[in-house]
mmCIF file of C-alpha atoms and ligand atoms in Angstrom:
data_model
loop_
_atom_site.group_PDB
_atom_site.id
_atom_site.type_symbol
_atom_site.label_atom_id
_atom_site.label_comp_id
_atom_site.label_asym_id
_atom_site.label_seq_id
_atom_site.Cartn_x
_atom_site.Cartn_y
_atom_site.Cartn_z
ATOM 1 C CA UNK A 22 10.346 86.896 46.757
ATOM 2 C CA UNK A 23 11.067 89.300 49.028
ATOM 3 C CA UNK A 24 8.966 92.307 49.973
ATOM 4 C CA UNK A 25 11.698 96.010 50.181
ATOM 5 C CA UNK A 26 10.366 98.531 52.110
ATOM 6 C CA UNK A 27 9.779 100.424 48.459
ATOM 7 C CA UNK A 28 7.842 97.271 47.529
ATOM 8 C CA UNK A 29 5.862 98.050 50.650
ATOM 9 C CA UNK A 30 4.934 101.438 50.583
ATOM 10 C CA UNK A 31 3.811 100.862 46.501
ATOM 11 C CA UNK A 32 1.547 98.247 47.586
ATOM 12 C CA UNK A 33 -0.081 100.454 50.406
ATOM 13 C CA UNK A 34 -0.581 102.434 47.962
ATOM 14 C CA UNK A 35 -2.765 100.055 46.335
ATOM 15 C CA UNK A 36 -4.210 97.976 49.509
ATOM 16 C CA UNK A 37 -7.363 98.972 51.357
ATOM 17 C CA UNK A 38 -5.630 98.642 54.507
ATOM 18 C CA UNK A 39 -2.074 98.942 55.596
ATOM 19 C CA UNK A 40 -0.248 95.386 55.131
ATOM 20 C CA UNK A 41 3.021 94.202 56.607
ATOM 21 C CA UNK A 42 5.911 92.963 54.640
ATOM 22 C CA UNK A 43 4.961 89.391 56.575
ATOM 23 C CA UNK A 44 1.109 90.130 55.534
ATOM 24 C CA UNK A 45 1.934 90.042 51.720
ATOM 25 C CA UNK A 46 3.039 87.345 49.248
ATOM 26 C CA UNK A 47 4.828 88.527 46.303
ATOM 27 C CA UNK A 48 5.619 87.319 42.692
ATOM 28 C CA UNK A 49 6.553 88.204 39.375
ATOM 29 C CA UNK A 50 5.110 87.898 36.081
ATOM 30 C CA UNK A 51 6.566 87.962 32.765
ATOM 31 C CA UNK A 52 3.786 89.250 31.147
ATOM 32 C CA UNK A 53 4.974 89.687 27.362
ATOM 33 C CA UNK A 54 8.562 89.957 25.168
ATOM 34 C CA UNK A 55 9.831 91.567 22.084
ATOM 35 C CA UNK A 56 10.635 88.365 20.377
ATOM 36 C CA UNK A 57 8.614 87.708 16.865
ATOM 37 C CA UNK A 58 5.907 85.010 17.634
ATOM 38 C CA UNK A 59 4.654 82.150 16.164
ATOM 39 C CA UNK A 60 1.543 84.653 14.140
ATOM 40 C CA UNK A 61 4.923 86.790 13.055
ATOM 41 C CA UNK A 62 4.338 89.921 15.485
ATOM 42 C CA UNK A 63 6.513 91.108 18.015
ATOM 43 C CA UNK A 64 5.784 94.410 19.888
ATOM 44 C CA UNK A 65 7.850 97.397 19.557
ATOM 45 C CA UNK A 66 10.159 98.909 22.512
ATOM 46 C CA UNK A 67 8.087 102.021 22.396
ATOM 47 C CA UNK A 68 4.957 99.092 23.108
ATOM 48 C CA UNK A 69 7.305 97.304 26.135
ATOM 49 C CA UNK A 70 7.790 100.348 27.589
ATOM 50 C CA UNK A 71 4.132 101.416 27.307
ATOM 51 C CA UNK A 72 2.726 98.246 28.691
ATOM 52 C CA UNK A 73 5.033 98.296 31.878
ATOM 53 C CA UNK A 74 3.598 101.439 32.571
ATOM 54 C CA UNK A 75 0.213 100.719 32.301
ATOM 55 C CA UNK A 76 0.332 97.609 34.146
ATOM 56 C CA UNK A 77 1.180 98.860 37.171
ATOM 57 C CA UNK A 78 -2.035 98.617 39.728
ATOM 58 C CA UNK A 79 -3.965 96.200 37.331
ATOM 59 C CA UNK A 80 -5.074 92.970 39.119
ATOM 60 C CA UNK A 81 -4.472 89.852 38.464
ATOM 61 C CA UNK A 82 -7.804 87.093 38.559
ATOM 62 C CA UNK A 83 -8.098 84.111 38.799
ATOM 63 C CA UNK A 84 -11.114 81.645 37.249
ATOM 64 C CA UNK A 85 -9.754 78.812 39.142
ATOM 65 C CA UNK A 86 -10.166 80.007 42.431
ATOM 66 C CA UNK A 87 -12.930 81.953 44.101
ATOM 67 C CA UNK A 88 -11.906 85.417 45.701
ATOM 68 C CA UNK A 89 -12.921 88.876 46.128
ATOM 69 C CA UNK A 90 -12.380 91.287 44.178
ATOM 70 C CA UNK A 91 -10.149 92.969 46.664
ATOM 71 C CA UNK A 92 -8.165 89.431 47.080
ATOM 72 C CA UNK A 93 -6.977 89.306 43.874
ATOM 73 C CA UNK A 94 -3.159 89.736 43.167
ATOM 74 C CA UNK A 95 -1.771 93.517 41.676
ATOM 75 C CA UNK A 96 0.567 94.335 40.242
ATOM 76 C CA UNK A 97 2.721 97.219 42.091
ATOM 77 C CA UNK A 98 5.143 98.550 39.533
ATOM 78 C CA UNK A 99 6.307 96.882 35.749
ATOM 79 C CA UNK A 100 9.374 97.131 34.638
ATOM 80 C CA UNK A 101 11.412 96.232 30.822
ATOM 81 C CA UNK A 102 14.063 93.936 31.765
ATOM 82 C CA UNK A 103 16.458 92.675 29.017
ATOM 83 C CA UNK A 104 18.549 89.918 28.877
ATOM 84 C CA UNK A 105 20.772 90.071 26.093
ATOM 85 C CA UNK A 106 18.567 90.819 22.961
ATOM 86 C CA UNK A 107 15.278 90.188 24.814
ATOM 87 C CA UNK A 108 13.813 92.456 26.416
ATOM 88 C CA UNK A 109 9.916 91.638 28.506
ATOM 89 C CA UNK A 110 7.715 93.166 30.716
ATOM 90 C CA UNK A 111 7.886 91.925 34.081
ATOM 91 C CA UNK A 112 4.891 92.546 36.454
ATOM 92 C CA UNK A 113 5.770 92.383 40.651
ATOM 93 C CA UNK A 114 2.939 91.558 42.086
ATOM 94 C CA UNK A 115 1.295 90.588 45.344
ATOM 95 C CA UNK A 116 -1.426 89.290 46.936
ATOM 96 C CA UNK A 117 -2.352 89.530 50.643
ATOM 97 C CA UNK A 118 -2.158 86.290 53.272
ATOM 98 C CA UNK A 119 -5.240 85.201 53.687
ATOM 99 C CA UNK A 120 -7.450 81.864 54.852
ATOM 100 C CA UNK A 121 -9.151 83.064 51.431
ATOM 101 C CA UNK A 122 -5.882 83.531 49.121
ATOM 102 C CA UNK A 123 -4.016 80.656 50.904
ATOM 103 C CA UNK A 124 -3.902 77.851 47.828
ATOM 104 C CA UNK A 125 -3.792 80.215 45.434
ATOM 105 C CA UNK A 126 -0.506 81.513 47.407
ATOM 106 C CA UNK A 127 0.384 77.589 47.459
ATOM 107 C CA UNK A 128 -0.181 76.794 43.633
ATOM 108 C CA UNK A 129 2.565 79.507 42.838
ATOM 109 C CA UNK A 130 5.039 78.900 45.393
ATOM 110 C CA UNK A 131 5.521 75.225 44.824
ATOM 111 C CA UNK A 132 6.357 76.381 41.398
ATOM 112 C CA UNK A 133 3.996 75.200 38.710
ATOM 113 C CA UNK A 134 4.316 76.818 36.184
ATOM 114 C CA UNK A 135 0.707 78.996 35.828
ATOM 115 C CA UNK A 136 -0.519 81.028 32.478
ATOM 116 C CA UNK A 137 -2.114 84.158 32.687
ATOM 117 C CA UNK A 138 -3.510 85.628 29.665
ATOM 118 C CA UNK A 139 -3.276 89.290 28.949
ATOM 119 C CA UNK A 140 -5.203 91.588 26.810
ATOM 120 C CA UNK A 141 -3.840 95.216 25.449
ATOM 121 C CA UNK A 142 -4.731 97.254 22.883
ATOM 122 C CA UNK A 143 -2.693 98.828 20.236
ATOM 123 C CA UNK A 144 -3.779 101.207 17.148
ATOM 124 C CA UNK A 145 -0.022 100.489 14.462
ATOM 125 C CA UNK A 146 0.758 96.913 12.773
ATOM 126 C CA UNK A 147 3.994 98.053 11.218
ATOM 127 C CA UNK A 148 5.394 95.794 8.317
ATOM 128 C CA UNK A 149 8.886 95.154 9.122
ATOM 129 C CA UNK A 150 10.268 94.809 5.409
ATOM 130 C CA UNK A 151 8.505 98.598 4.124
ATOM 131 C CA UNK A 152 6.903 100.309 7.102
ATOM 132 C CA UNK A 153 3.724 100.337 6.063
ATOM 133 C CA UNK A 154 1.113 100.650 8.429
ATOM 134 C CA UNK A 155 -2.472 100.206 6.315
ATOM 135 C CA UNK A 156 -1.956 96.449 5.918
ATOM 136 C CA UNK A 157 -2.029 96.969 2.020
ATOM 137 C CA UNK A 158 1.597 96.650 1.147
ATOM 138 C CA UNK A 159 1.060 93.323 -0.079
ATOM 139 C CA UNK A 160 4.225 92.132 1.725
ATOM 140 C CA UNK A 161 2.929 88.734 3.741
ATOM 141 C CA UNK A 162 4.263 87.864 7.566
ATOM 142 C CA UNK A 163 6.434 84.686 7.594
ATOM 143 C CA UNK A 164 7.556 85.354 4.251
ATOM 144 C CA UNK A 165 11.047 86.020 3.010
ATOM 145 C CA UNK A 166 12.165 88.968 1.160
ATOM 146 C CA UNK A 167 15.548 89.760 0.571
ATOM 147 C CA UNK A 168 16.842 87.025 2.818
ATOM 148 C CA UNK A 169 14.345 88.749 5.827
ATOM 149 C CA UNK A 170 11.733 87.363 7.144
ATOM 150 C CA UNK A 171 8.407 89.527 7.265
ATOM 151 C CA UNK A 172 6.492 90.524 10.781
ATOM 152 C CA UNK A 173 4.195 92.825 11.915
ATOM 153 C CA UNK A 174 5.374 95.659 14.620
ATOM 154 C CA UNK A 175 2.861 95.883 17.483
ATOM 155 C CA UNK A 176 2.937 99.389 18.397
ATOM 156 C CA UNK A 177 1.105 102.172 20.057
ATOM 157 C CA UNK A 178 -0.435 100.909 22.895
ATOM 158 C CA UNK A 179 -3.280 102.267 24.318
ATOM 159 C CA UNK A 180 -4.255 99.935 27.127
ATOM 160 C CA UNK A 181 -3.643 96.852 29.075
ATOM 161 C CA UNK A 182 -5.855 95.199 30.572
ATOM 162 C CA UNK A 183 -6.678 92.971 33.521
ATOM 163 C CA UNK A 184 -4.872 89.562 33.667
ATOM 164 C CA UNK A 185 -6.285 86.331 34.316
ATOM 165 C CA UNK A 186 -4.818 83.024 35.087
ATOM 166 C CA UNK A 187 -6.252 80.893 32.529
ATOM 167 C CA UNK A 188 -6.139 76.871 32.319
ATOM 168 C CA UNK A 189 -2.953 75.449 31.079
ATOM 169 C CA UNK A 190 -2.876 74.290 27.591
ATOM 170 C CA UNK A 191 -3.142 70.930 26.910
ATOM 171 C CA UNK A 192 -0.245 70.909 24.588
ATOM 172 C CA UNK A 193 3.074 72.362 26.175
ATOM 173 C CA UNK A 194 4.694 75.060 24.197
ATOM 174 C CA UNK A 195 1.525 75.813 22.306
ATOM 175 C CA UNK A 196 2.993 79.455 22.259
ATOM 176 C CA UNK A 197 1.426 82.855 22.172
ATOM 177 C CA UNK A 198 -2.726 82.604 22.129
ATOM 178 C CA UNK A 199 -3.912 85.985 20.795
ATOM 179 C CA UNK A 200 -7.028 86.981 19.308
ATOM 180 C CA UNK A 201 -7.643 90.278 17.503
ATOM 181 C CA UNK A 202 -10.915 92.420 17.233
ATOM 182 C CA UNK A 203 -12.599 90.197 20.128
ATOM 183 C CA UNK A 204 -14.896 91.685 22.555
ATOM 184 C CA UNK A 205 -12.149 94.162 24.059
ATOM 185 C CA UNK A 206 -11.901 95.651 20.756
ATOM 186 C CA UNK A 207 -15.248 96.272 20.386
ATOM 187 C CA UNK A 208 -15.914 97.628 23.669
ATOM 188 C CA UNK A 209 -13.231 100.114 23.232
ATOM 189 C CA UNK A 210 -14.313 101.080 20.084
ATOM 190 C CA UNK A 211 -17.694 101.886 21.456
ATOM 191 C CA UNK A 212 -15.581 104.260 23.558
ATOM 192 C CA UNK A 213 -13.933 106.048 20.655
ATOM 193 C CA UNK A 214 -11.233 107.121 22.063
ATOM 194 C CA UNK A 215 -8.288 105.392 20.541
ATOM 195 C CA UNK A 216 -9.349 104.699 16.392
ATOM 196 C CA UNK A 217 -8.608 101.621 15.386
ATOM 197 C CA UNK A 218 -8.117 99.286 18.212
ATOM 198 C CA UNK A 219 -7.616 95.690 18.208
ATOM 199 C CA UNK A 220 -7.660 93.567 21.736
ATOM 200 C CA UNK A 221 -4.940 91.249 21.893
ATOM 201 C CA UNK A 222 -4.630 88.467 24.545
ATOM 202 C CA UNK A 223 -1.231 86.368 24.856
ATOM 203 C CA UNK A 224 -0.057 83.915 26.997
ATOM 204 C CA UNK A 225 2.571 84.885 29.288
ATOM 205 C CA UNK A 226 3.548 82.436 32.233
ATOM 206 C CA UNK A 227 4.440 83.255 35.847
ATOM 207 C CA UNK A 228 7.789 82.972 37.223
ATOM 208 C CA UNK A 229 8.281 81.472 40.480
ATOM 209 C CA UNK A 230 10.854 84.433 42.210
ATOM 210 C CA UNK A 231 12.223 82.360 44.936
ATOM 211 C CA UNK A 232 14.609 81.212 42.983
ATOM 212 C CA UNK A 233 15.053 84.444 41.583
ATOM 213 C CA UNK A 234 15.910 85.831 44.882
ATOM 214 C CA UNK A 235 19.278 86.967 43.657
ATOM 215 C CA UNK A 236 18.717 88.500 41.146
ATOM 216 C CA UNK A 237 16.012 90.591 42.525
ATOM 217 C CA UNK A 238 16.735 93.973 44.582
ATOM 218 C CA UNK A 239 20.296 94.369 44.461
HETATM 219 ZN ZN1 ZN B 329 5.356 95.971 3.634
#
């Protein structure tokens, strides 16, 4: 992908020291959609919109590969981008060329595809059939009524957190990987600052942009 002269200056922003275009490898990440998933969630536009916000500046990790802290990929700016109905968050983000960050620069840009997993946290869970937001309506997700099928809205987002590329699943397609009230949850709630919270991590994959190339800064 190619690094604008915008792209440029929003990274400086971010880097310790002042990087070239030529000095920086960049990528982009879908990190998360609005489509219902496989637990019968789906996250609000209000949450998309939220989320691309917040995820600008957070780094990406990695637990494959050792690096510094100040090695890891960032994202620079997050943006919704819809196609057709779908709309999902996609991170731009970059790492610097380095001795240090040169496989993990390699590993994305021969194109396999790579899982990150993301964790945010949201305080609604919106039934889609009555609006109900206490979780007492009795109407179940994945069930039908009145030829509609039930999910939960994901909405008010208070954070996002770092990501981290994670091990590929054994099984392809094993879909969206969340878990809710885990450790994030808790540690947020020891904050108090945003009521009921529940960390959420997902899957999301990486998209190799150079063959995206097009479609990117026009
Ligand atoms: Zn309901």
């Amino acid at each position: 992908m190619d690094v604008t002269k915008k792209d440029l200056e929003l990274i400086n922003q971010l880097s310790l020291t002042e990087l070239k275009a030529e000095e920086v490898y960049a990528f982009r990440v879908v990190c998360c959609d609005n489509l219902v998933d496989r637990d019968y969630e789906k996250f609000s536009d209000d949450a998309l919109d939220k989320m691309a916000e917040l995820y600008a500046g957070k780094p990406i990790i990695s637990d494959h590969l050792p690096m510094a802290k100040n090695q890891a990929a960032r994202i620079f700016r997050a943006q919704v981008e819809a196609e057709g109905d779908v709309r999902r968050v996609i991170g731009y983000a970059y790492i610097p060329r380095l001795d240090s960050t040169k496989d993990f620069i390699e590993s994305i840009d021969t194109g396999l595809k790579k899982e990150v997993s993301v964790g945010c946290c949201c305080n609604r869970r919106i039934c889609s059939v009555c609006g109900d937001e206490s979780g007492g309506c009795g109407h179940r997700p994945g069930k039908v009524y009145d030829g509609k099928k039930c999910y939960r809205i994901l909405d008010g987002i208070t954070d996002v957190y770092e990501l981290s590329f994670v091990a590929v699943p054994a099984q392809p397609g094993a879909g969206v990987v969340k878990s809710f009230g885990g450790d994030n949850a808790d540690e947020v709630r020891a904050q108090g600052d945003c009521g009921e919270l529940e960390a959420q991590l997902i899957n999301v994959e990486i998209e190799n942009l150079e063959r995206e190339i097009d479609n990117y800064g026009n």
